[in-house]
Amino acid sequence: MSVFSSILTRVAPSPTGKLHVGNARRALENWLFARQAGGRFMLRMDDTDIERSKEIYELAIQKDLEWLGLNWDLYVRQSDRMEHYQAAAQKLKSLGRLYPCYETSEELEFKRKRLLSRGLPPLYDRSALSLTEAQKKAYEKEGRTPHWRFLLNPTKICWDDLIHGTLCFEGEKLSDPVLIKTDGFPVYSLASVVDDLDFKVSHVIRGDDHITNTALQIQLIEALGADPLSIHFAHLPLLTDASGGGLSKRLGSLSIESLKEDGFEPMAINSLLARLGSSDPIEPFLSLDPLVSSFNIEKFSKATAKFDVQELKHLNAKIIHMMPFSQAKKHLESIGITGVSEEFWNTLHGNFSTFSDVTKWLKVLHNDFAPLSFSSEDLDYLKLALTFLPEEPWGPETWKNWTDVLKEKTDRKGKMLFMPLRLALTGEEHGPEMKDFLPLLGYDVCLKRLKDSYASDL
Ligand code: GLU
């Protein structure tokens, strides 16, 4: 007996580019839905566009989903299933629901414009339906190969959408969609419906840009002899950028790969994407489990959701602050960062907002840097500071003890008191609290860095 329930969801990116936050969000929602229901999740490559589909993108999408922790139970590549789409097309032809059309794209564009200029909806006029066999032969002799359209029924098409409630379309107000292109390849709608039916997909959770497609696909499901009620549809809104504009223009900069390169944690991305647009609060999570148990598609709104990199940064920092050393260690090793001690992590992780900060502060801790230039007053101050550098052992109180003495010996206070020391010891204006960082540096390193600061001046 199968350990899975009958729930099967899928995400179906086209391998024509990198996985971006929009696809990743769709994948995550489908994954969470399936996992919560004890069902399965399918990754499907919608690669029927052979010109634009590339193996490097297919591999990159797999890699990014794996990195996010979204494992799949089934993997389907549409280019491997062409005979199934041809068989479905054959069936539709034999039922008289798929008919050949010979218009060129220029002719179609001309018809479309004419209708629009008369204020009419740009529906295909079905003139190909009245072509005689002789006319079709003549076109073919001219060198035209047909594309094939699905003959829609003029009936009302309704379904209960999990996000939008009941949605209805009038069949006669829709254009007969092309299902087979002139090159003989199926278009997305045919391949998608055949796969959804063959694999018994139970829930199609996708972007609301597909709502009209769903109306067409429901008729297609019926025409292929299946029950449209066997599939539940949920159309979720797309993402916009923080200012409310469409995300598409900036998709390149919002690929999962680039977010990964920028040092974002997979769980920061998951924590944000899983709850964006839902009524559940966006919170940082260290694992997917709580997102699985709390996922509820009914909590998603119909309104577009805003993706804000600032919010992601915020979550990322919180996730790093929450992360225990044991988890951080594994993670650091997996991204090739070694040499982080538990003391370093526990002392400093509250200051990190990405893992690249870890590398930066490891360098600050272990590598000498070129001394900065100080004013002569500051150099005198640093010399004085060196003479009062406390003896070890050092602890969290060392910084205060040291600077209290310096305050007393000089008239300095506030920034004047701290900043030259911070700059001389770390080379940075900002960073972790010096009271935490000082004991990590230790007496010898501090002594050397203070000396180096004014050595160039001697
Ligand atoms: N390849 C389609 C897309 O990325 C899939 C849509 C669907 O889920 O059916 O938009």
PDB file of C-alpha atoms in Angstrom, residues 208-368:
ATOM      1  CA  ASP A 208      -3.791  33.791 -11.692  1.00  0.00           C
ATOM      2  CA  ASP A 209      -2.409  34.676 -15.122  1.00  0.00           C
ATOM      3  CA  HIS A 210      -3.628  31.159 -15.994  1.00  0.00           C
ATOM      4  CA  ILE A 211      -7.295  31.679 -15.106  1.00  0.00           C
ATOM      5  CA  THR A 212      -8.477  31.892 -18.728  1.00  0.00           C
ATOM      6  CA  ASN A 213      -6.285  28.920 -19.606  1.00  0.00           C
ATOM      7  CA  THR A 214      -8.119  26.949 -16.968  1.00  0.00           C
ATOM      8  CA  ALA A 215     -11.462  27.628 -18.656  1.00  0.00           C
ATOM      9  CA  LEU A 216     -10.069  26.266 -21.916  1.00  0.00           C
ATOM     10  CA  GLN A 217      -8.375  23.387 -20.174  1.00  0.00           C
ATOM     11  CA  ILE A 218     -11.568  22.331 -18.461  1.00  0.00           C
ATOM     12  CA  GLN A 219     -13.194  21.842 -21.850  1.00  0.00           C
ATOM     13  CA  LEU A 220     -10.104  20.025 -22.998  1.00  0.00           C
ATOM     14  CA  ILE A 221     -10.230  17.704 -19.998  1.00  0.00           C
ATOM     15  CA  GLU A 222     -13.862  16.923 -20.825  1.00  0.00           C
ATOM     16  CA  ALA A 223     -13.097  16.409 -24.506  1.00  0.00           C
ATOM     17  CA  LEU A 224     -10.387  13.916 -23.578  1.00  0.00           C
ATOM     18  CA  GLY A 225     -13.009  11.950 -21.664  1.00  0.00           C
ATOM     19  CA  ALA A 226     -11.929  12.866 -18.139  1.00  0.00           C
ATOM     20  CA  ASP A 227     -13.773  14.493 -15.279  1.00  0.00           C
ATOM     21  CA  PRO A 228     -12.733  18.126 -14.697  1.00  0.00           C
ATOM     22  CA  LEU A 229     -13.844  17.759 -11.109  1.00  0.00           C
ATOM     23  CA  SER A 230     -10.979  15.328 -10.586  1.00  0.00           C
ATOM     24  CA  ILE A 231      -8.677  18.367 -10.510  1.00  0.00           C
ATOM     25  CA  HIS A 232      -8.995  21.222  -8.035  1.00  0.00           C
ATOM     26  CA  PHE A 233      -7.750  24.581  -9.188  1.00  0.00           C
ATOM     27  CA  ALA A 234      -6.228  27.356  -7.124  1.00  0.00           C
ATOM     28  CA  HIS A 235      -5.072  30.536  -8.836  1.00  0.00           C
ATOM     29  CA  LEU A 236      -2.788  32.582  -6.676  1.00  0.00           C
ATOM     30  CA  PRO A 237      -1.818  36.160  -7.410  1.00  0.00           C
ATOM     31  CA  LEU A 238       1.550  37.016  -8.848  1.00  0.00           C
ATOM     32  CA  LEU A 239       4.246  38.950  -7.071  1.00  0.00           C
ATOM     33  CA  THR A 240       4.983  42.589  -7.609  1.00  0.00           C
ATOM     34  CA  ASP A 241       8.042  44.491  -6.522  1.00  0.00           C
ATOM     35  CA  ALA A 242       8.019  46.635  -3.412  1.00  0.00           C
ATOM     36  CA  SER A 243       6.607  49.621  -5.279  1.00  0.00           C
ATOM     37  CA  GLY A 244       3.716  47.550  -6.646  1.00  0.00           C
ATOM     38  CA  GLY A 245       5.111  47.232 -10.183  1.00  0.00           C
ATOM     39  CA  GLY A 246       5.290  43.909 -11.999  1.00  0.00           C
ATOM     40  CA  LEU A 247       8.241  41.802 -11.067  1.00  0.00           C
ATOM     41  CA  SER A 248       9.072  40.613 -14.559  1.00  0.00           C
ATOM     42  CA  LYS A 249      11.468  43.406 -15.491  1.00  0.00           C
ATOM     43  CA  ARG A 250      13.623  42.712 -12.502  1.00  0.00           C
ATOM     44  CA  LEU A 251      13.380  38.950 -12.572  1.00  0.00           C
ATOM     45  CA  GLY A 252      17.008  38.596 -13.533  1.00  0.00           C
ATOM     46  CA  SER A 253      18.145  40.210 -10.336  1.00  0.00           C
ATOM     47  CA  LEU A 254      15.669  38.164  -8.352  1.00  0.00           C
ATOM     48  CA  SER A 255      16.706  34.711  -9.418  1.00  0.00           C
ATOM     49  CA  ILE A 256      17.142  32.266  -6.581  1.00  0.00           C
ATOM     50  CA  GLU A 257      20.730  31.835  -7.709  1.00  0.00           C
ATOM     51  CA  SER A 258      21.471  35.549  -7.320  1.00  0.00           C
ATOM     52  CA  LEU A 259      19.804  35.656  -3.901  1.00  0.00           C
ATOM     53  CA  LYS A 260      21.960  32.698  -2.921  1.00  0.00           C
ATOM     54  CA  GLU A 261      25.056  34.494  -4.192  1.00  0.00           C
ATOM     55  CA  ASP A 262      24.039  37.560  -2.195  1.00  0.00           C
ATOM     56  CA  GLY A 263      24.225  35.412   0.927  1.00  0.00           C
ATOM     57  CA  PHE A 264      20.545  34.830   1.634  1.00  0.00           C
ATOM     58  CA  GLU A 265      19.580  31.730   3.542  1.00  0.00           C
ATOM     59  CA  PRO A 266      17.173  29.271   1.910  1.00  0.00           C
ATOM     60  CA  MET A 267      14.988  29.393   5.003  1.00  0.00           C
ATOM     61  CA  ALA A 268      14.790  33.179   4.850  1.00  0.00           C
ATOM     62  CA  ILE A 269      13.501  32.885   1.298  1.00  0.00           C
ATOM     63  CA  ASN A 270      11.114  30.081   2.258  1.00  0.00           C
ATOM     64  CA  SER A 271       9.884  31.925   5.347  1.00  0.00           C
ATOM     65  CA  LEU A 272       9.021  34.952   3.253  1.00  0.00           C
ATOM     66  CA  LEU A 273       7.602  33.230   0.183  1.00  0.00           C
ATOM     67  CA  ALA A 274       5.437  30.770   2.103  1.00  0.00           C
ATOM     68  CA  ARG A 275       3.461  33.481   3.833  1.00  0.00           C
ATOM     69  CA  LEU A 276       3.517  36.380   1.363  1.00  0.00           C
ATOM     70  CA  GLY A 277      -0.037  37.150   0.397  1.00  0.00           C
ATOM     71  CA  SER A 278      -1.536  35.004   3.151  1.00  0.00           C
ATOM     72  CA  SER A 279      -3.105  36.182   6.389  1.00  0.00           C
ATOM     73  CA  ASP A 280      -0.507  34.285   8.429  1.00  0.00           C
ATOM     74  CA  PRO A 281       2.252  36.489   9.826  1.00  0.00           C
ATOM     75  CA  ILE A 282       5.628  36.415   8.131  1.00  0.00           C
ATOM     76  CA  GLU A 283       8.056  35.002  10.660  1.00  0.00           C
ATOM     77  CA  PRO A 284      11.544  33.557  10.495  1.00  0.00           C
ATOM     78  CA  PHE A 285      11.690  29.755  10.577  1.00  0.00           C
ATOM     79  CA  LEU A 286      14.769  27.586  10.749  1.00  0.00           C
ATOM     80  CA  SER A 287      13.130  24.617   9.039  1.00  0.00           C
ATOM     81  CA  LEU A 288      10.273  23.935   6.659  1.00  0.00           C
ATOM     82  CA  ASP A 289       8.359  21.793   9.183  1.00  0.00           C
ATOM     83  CA  PRO A 290       6.411  24.596  10.879  1.00  0.00           C
ATOM     84  CA  LEU A 291       5.563  26.014   7.466  1.00  0.00           C
ATOM     85  CA  VAL A 292       4.205  22.628   6.413  1.00  0.00           C
ATOM     86  CA  SER A 293       2.020  22.255   9.476  1.00  0.00           C
ATOM     87  CA  SER A 294       0.656  25.794   9.335  1.00  0.00           C
ATOM     88  CA  PHE A 295       0.099  25.997   5.572  1.00  0.00           C
ATOM     89  CA  ASN A 296      -3.471  26.786   4.598  1.00  0.00           C
ATOM     90  CA  ILE A 297      -4.270  27.766   1.047  1.00  0.00           C
ATOM     91  CA  GLU A 298      -7.542  29.307   2.136  1.00  0.00           C
ATOM     92  CA  LYS A 299      -5.611  31.992   3.960  1.00  0.00           C
ATOM     93  CA  PHE A 300      -4.271  33.400   0.695  1.00  0.00           C
ATOM     94  CA  SER A 301      -5.785  36.543  -0.678  1.00  0.00           C
ATOM     95  CA  LYS A 302      -6.688  37.402  -4.254  1.00  0.00           C
ATOM     96  CA  ALA A 303      -4.622  40.567  -4.104  1.00  0.00           C
ATOM     97  CA  THR A 304      -1.108  40.691  -5.503  1.00  0.00           C
ATOM     98  CA  ALA A 305       1.648  40.346  -2.949  1.00  0.00           C
ATOM     99  CA  LYS A 306       4.698  42.564  -2.744  1.00  0.00           C
ATOM    100  CA  PHE A 307       8.150  41.104  -2.696  1.00  0.00           C
ATOM    101  CA  ASP A 308      10.486  43.350  -0.795  1.00  0.00           C
ATOM    102  CA  VAL A 309      14.186  42.549  -0.617  1.00  0.00           C
ATOM    103  CA  GLN A 310      14.405  44.621   2.575  1.00  0.00           C
ATOM    104  CA  GLU A 311      11.946  42.264   4.227  1.00  0.00           C
ATOM    105  CA  LEU A 312      14.041  39.333   3.074  1.00  0.00           C
ATOM    106  CA  LYS A 313      17.165  40.950   4.531  1.00  0.00           C
ATOM    107  CA  HIS A 314      15.388  41.405   7.788  1.00  0.00           C
ATOM    108  CA  LEU A 315      14.267  37.785   7.929  1.00  0.00           C
ATOM    109  CA  ASN A 316      17.692  36.588   6.928  1.00  0.00           C
ATOM    110  CA  ALA A 317      19.291  38.441   9.809  1.00  0.00           C
ATOM    111  CA  LYS A 318      16.699  37.070  12.242  1.00  0.00           C
ATOM    112  CA  ILE A 319      17.311  33.534  11.020  1.00  0.00           C
ATOM    113  CA  ILE A 320      21.042  33.878  11.542  1.00  0.00           C
ATOM    114  CA  HIS A 321      20.445  35.345  14.995  1.00  0.00           C
ATOM    115  CA  MET A 322      18.260  32.361  15.889  1.00  0.00           C
ATOM    116  CA  MET A 323      20.623  29.759  14.519  1.00  0.00           C
ATOM    117  CA  PRO A 324      22.420  27.577  17.076  1.00  0.00           C
ATOM    118  CA  PHE A 325      26.103  26.876  16.473  1.00  0.00           C
ATOM    119  CA  SER A 326      25.491  23.198  15.618  1.00  0.00           C
ATOM    120  CA  GLN A 327      23.244  24.161  12.700  1.00  0.00           C
ATOM    121  CA  ALA A 328      25.415  27.069  11.639  1.00  0.00           C
ATOM    122  CA  LYS A 329      28.505  24.844  11.617  1.00  0.00           C
ATOM    123  CA  LYS A 330      26.962  22.365   9.202  1.00  0.00           C
ATOM    124  CA  HIS A 331      25.747  25.162   7.035  1.00  0.00           C
ATOM    125  CA  LEU A 332      29.067  26.996   7.064  1.00  0.00           C
ATOM    126  CA  GLU A 333      30.923  23.842   6.123  1.00  0.00           C
ATOM    127  CA  SER A 334      28.512  23.208   3.252  1.00  0.00           C
ATOM    128  CA  ILE A 335      29.327  26.628   1.806  1.00  0.00           C
ATOM    129  CA  GLY A 336      33.047  26.189   2.349  1.00  0.00           C
ATOM    130  CA  ILE A 337      33.513  28.480   5.367  1.00  0.00           C
ATOM    131  CA  THR A 338      35.788  26.862   7.920  1.00  0.00           C
ATOM    132  CA  GLY A 339      37.498  28.043  11.076  1.00  0.00           C
ATOM    133  CA  VAL A 340      34.416  29.285  12.908  1.00  0.00           C
ATOM    134  CA  SER A 341      34.613  28.437  16.579  1.00  0.00           C
ATOM    135  CA  GLU A 342      31.589  28.128  18.807  1.00  0.00           C
ATOM    136  CA  GLU A 343      32.848  31.131  20.745  1.00  0.00           C
ATOM    137  CA  PHE A 344      33.121  33.183  17.552  1.00  0.00           C
ATOM    138  CA  TRP A 345      29.597  32.180  16.499  1.00  0.00           C
ATOM    139  CA  ASN A 346      27.982  32.713  19.863  1.00  0.00           C
ATOM    140  CA  THR A 347      29.675  36.042  20.360  1.00  0.00           C
ATOM    141  CA  LEU A 348      29.107  37.491  16.953  1.00  0.00           C
ATOM    142  CA  HIS A 349      26.122  35.941  15.178  1.00  0.00           C
ATOM    143  CA  GLY A 350      23.794  38.556  16.593  1.00  0.00           C
ATOM    144  CA  ASN A 351      25.636  41.048  14.374  1.00  0.00           C
ATOM    145  CA  PHE A 352      25.460  39.090  11.141  1.00  0.00           C
ATOM    146  CA  SER A 353      22.775  39.618   8.574  1.00  0.00           C
ATOM    147  CA  THR A 354      24.132  37.214   5.967  1.00  0.00           C
ATOM    148  CA  PHE A 355      26.703  34.439   6.014  1.00  0.00           C
ATOM    149  CA  SER A 356      29.064  36.636   4.036  1.00  0.00           C
ATOM    150  CA  ASP A 357      29.399  38.689   7.217  1.00  0.00           C
ATOM    151  CA  VAL A 358      30.914  35.589   8.809  1.00  0.00           C
ATOM    152  CA  THR A 359      33.712  35.538   6.244  1.00  0.00           C
ATOM    153  CA  LYS A 360      34.222  39.235   6.631  1.00  0.00           C
ATOM    154  CA  TRP A 361      34.559  39.060  10.401  1.00  0.00           C
ATOM    155  CA  LEU A 362      36.714  35.952  10.275  1.00  0.00           C
ATOM    156  CA  LYS A 363      39.067  37.983   8.117  1.00  0.00           C
ATOM    157  CA  VAL A 364      38.923  40.937  10.467  1.00  0.00           C
ATOM    158  CA  LEU A 365      39.736  38.600  13.314  1.00  0.00           C
ATOM    159  CA  HIS A 366      42.572  36.664  11.705  1.00  0.00           C
ATOM    160  CA  ASN A 367      44.091  38.757   8.938  1.00  0.00           C
ATOM    161  CA  ASP A 368      46.135  41.850   9.410  1.00  0.00           C
TER     162      ASP A 368
END
